[in-house]
Short mmCIF file of C-alpha atoms in Angstrom, two decimals:
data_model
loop_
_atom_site.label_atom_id
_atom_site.label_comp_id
_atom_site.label_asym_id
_atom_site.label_seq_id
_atom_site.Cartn_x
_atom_site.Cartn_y
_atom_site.Cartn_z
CA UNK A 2 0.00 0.00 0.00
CA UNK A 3 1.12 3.45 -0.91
CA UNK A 4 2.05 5.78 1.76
CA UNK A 5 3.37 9.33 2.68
CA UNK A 6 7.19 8.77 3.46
CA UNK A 7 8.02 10.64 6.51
CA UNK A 8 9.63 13.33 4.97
CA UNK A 9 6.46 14.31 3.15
CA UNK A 10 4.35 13.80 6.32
CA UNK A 11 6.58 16.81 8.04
CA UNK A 12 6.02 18.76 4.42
CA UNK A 13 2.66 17.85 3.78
CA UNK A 14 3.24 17.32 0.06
CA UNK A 15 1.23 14.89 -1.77
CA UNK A 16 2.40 14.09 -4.84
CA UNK A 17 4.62 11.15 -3.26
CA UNK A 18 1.56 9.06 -2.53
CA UNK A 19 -0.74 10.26 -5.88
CA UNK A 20 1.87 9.34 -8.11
CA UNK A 21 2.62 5.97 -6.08
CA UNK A 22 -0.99 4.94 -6.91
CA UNK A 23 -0.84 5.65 -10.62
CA UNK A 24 1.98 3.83 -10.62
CA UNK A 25 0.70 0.97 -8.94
CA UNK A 26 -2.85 0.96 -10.73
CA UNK A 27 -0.89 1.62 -14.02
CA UNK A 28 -4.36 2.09 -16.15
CA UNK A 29 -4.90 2.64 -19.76
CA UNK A 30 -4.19 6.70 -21.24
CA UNK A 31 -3.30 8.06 -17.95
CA UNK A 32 -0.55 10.88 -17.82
CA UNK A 33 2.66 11.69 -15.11
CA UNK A 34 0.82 13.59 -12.52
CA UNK A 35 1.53 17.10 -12.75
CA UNK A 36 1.81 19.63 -10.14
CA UNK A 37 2.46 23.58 -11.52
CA UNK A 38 0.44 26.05 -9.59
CA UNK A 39 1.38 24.96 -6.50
CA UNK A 40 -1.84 24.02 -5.19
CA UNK A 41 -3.28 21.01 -7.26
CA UNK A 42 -2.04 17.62 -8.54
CA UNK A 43 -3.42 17.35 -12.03
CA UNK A 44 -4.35 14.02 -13.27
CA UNK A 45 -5.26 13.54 -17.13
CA UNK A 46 -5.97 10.67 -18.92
CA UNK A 47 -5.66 10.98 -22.80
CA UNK A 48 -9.04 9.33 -23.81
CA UNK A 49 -10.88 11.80 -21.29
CA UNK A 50 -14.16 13.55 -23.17
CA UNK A 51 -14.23 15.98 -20.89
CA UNK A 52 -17.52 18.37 -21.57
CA UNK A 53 -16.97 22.10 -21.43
CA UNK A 54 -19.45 22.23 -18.43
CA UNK A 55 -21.39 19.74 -16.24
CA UNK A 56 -21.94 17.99 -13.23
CA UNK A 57 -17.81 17.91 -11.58
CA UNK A 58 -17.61 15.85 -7.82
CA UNK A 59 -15.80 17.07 -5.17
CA UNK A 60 -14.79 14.51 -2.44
CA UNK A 61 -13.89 16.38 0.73
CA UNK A 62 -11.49 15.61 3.28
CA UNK A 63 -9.36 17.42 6.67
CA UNK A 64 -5.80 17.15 7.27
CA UNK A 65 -5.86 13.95 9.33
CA UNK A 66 -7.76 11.98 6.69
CA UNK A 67 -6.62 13.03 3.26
CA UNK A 68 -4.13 9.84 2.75
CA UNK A 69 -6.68 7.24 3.29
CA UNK A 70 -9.17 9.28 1.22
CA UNK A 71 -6.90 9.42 -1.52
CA UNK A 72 -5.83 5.62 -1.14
CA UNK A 73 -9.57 4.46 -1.18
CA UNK A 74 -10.63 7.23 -3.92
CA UNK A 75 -8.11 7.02 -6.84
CA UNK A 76 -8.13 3.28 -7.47
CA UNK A 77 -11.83 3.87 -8.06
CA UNK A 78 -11.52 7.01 -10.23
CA UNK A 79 -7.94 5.41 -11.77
CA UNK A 80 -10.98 2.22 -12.73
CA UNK A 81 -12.11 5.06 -15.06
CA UNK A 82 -11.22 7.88 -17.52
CA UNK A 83 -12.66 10.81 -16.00
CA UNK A 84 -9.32 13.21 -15.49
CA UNK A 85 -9.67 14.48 -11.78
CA UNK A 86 -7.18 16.88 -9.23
CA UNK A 87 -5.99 16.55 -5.93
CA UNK A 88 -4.80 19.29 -3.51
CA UNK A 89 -1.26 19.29 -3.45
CA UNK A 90 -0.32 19.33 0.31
CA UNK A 91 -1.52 18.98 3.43
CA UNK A 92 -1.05 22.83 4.13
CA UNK A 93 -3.07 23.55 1.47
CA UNK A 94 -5.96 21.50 2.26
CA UNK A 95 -5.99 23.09 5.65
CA UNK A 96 -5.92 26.39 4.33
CA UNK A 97 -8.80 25.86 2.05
CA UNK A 98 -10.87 24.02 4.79
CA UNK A 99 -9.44 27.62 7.01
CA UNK A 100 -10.93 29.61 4.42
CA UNK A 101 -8.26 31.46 2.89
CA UNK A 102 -9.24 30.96 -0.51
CA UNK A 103 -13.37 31.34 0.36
CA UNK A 104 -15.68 29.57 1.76
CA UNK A 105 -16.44 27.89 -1.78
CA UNK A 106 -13.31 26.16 -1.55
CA UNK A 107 -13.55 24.30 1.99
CA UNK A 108 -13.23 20.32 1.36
CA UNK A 109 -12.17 20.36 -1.85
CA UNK A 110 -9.84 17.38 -1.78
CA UNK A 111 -10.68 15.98 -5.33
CA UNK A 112 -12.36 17.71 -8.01
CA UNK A 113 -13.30 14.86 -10.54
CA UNK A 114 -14.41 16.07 -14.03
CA UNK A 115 -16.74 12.99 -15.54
CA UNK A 116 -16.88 12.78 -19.55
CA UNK A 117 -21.07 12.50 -19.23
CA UNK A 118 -23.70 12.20 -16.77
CA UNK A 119 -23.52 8.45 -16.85
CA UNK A 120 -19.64 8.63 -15.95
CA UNK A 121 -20.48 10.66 -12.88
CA UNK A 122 -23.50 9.14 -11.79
CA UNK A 123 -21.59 5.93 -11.85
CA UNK A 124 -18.55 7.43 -10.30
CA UNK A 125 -20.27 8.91 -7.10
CA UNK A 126 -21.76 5.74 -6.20
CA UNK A 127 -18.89 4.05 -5.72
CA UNK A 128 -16.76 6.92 -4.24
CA UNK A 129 -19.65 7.04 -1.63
CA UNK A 130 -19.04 3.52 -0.93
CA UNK A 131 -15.62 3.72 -0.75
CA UNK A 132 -15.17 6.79 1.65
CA UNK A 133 -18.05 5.88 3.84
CA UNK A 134 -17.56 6.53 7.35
CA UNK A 135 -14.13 9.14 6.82
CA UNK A 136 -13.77 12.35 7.96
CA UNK A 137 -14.15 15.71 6.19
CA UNK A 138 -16.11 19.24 6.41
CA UNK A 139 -18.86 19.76 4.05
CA UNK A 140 -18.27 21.79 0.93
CA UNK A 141 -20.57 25.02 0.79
CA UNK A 142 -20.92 25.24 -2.54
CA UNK A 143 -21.71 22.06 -3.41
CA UNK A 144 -24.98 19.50 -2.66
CA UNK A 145 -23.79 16.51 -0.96
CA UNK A 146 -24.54 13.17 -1.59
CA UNK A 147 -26.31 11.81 1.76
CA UNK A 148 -26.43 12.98 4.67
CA UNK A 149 -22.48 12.91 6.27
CA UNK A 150 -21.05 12.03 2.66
CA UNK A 151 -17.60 13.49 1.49
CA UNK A 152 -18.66 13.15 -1.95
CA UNK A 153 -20.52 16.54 -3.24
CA UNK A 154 -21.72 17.30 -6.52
CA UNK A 155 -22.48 20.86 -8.35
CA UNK A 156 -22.66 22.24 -11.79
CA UNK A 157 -20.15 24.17 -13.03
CA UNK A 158 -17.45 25.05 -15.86
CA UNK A 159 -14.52 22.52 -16.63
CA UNK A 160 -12.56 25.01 -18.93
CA UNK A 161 -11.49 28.20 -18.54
CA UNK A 162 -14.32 30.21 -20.33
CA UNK A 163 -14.39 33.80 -18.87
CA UNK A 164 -16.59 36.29 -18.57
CA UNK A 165 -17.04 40.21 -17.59
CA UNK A 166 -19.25 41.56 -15.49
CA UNK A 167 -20.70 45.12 -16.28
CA UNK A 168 -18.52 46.56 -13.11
CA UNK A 169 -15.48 45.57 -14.66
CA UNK A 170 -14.83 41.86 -12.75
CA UNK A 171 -14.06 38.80 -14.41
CA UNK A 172 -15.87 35.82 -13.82
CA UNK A 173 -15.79 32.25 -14.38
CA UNK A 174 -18.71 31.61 -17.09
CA UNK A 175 -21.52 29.14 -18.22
CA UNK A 176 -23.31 28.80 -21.28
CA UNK A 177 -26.70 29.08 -20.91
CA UNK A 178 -29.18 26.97 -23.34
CA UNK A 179 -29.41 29.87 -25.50
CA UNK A 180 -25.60 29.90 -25.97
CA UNK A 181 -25.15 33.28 -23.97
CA UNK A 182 -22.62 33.20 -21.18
CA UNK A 183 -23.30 33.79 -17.44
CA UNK A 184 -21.44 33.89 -14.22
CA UNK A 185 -20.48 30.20 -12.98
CA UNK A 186 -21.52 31.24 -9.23
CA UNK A 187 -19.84 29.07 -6.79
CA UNK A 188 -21.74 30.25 -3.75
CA UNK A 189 -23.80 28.49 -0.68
CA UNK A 190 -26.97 27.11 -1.85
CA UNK A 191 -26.16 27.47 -5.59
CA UNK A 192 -25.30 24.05 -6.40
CA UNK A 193 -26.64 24.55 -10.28
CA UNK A 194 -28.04 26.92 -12.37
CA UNK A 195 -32.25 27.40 -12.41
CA UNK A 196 -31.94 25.49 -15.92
CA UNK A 197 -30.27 22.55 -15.04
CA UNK A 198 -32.03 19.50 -13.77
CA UNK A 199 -30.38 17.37 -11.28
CA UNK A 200 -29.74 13.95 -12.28
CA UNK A 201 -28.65 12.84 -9.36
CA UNK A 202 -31.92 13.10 -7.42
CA UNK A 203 -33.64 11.99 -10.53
CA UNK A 204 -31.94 8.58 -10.21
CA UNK A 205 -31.81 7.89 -7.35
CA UNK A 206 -28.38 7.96 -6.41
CA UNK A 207 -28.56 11.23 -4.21
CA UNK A 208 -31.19 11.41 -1.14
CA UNK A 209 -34.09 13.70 -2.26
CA UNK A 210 -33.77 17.34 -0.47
CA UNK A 211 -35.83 17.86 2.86
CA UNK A 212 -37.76 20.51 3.73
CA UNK A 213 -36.36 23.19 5.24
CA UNK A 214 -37.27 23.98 8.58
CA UNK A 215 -39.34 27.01 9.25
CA UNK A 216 -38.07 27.42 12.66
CA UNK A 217 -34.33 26.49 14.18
CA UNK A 218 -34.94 24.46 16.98
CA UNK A 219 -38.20 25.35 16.80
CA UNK A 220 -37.96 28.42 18.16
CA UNK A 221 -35.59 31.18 15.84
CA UNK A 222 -36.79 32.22 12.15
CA UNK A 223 -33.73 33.31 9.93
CA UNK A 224 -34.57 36.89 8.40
CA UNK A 225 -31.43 37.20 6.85
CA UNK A 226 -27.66 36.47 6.69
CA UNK A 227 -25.46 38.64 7.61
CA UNK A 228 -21.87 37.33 7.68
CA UNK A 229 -20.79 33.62 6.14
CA UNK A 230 -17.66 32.17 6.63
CA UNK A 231 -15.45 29.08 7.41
CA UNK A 232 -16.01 28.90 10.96
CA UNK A 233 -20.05 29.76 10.85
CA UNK A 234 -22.81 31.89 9.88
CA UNK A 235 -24.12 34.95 11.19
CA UNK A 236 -27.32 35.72 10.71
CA UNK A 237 -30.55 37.71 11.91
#
């Protein structure tokens, strides 16, 4: 079994243990993990079909359980041909999960980029299965699975498509059905866009979304939010 040799435990660094389990899987069109920016592992395989946008996975994770995450996640994505990053350290992932890079980025361990909805539907049933019962925060931005499941799911862009907001920002972008492009908004609560149906909870493989409550613990109604961030909400 793969692990993080003592000198990359005290580092944090990753890529030891990601490229270890390549190696060891040794799969069909997959690519030398790469590591440039710093903060992601990128893993490609060259008969990926990657869609411009879609439904991407995000299995989550916290400092203490991100090597036996990765060792029971990648054999079931390296199964596949879906490309997919890692974070590249252990410092990293505990920023993110800190918030230093917003609170759409806490838990993302593994992004995971499926070629169709089959591919992912497919793919988060058995990373479910797999990482059942580990530890990691939930991701914000993203609808999980079940209840106390690492693996999330949203809509969003897989390629760098841009686009610029009236005020002068740029934005991450989505193509709408009429081709036009809008802001790919990575926020709490906005898991997809309005036109995009969830076929996760259409098949069965996600649990169906409760109610919400009308009252916390039956006593406080939420007016508003006020503040949002890593460590909690603030609200009125």
């Amino acid at each position: 079994m793969a692990s993080i040799p003592e000198a990359e435990q005290t580092t944090g660094a990753l890529y030891e243990l990601v490229a270890a389990l390549c190696s060891s899987a040794q799969p069909a069109g997959w690519l030398t993990p790469s590591s440039e920016d710093g903060w992601w592992i990128r893993v490609c395989n060259a008969h990926a079909r990657s869609p411009a946008q879609g439904w991407k996975l995000h299995i989550s994770a916290g400092p203490g359980s991100v090597a036996v995450v990765l060792r029971r996640a990648l054999p079931v994505l390296l199964a596949e041909d879906a490309s997919f990053k890692v974070i590249a350290s252990i410092e990293r992932l505990r920023a993110l999960n800190d918030g230093e890079a917003g609170l759409s980025q806490v838990g993302k361990c593994i992004t995971v980029y499926p070629n169709d909805d089959a591919q992912a539907l497919r793919l988060a049933r058995v990373l479910h299965a797999a990482t059942r019962g580990l530890a990691g925060p939930a991701i914000p931005s993203d609808r999980p699975l079940a209840a106390g499941s690492l693996v999330h799911y949203r809509y969003g862009s897989f390629d760098a498509r841009l686009v610029q907001m009236p005020g002068g920002a740029i934005e991450w972008a989505l193509a709408q059905p009429d081709g036009t492009l809008r802001p790919d908004v990575r926020a709490v609560g906005c898991y997809r866009p309005e036109w995009a149906v969830d076929p996760f909870i259409a098949a069965g493989v996600a649990d169906a979304p409760e109610p919400p409550e009308a009252l916390i613990g039956g006593r406080y109604l939420v007016i508003e939010t006020l503040a949002q961030s890593a460590r909690g909400t603030v609200a009125r």
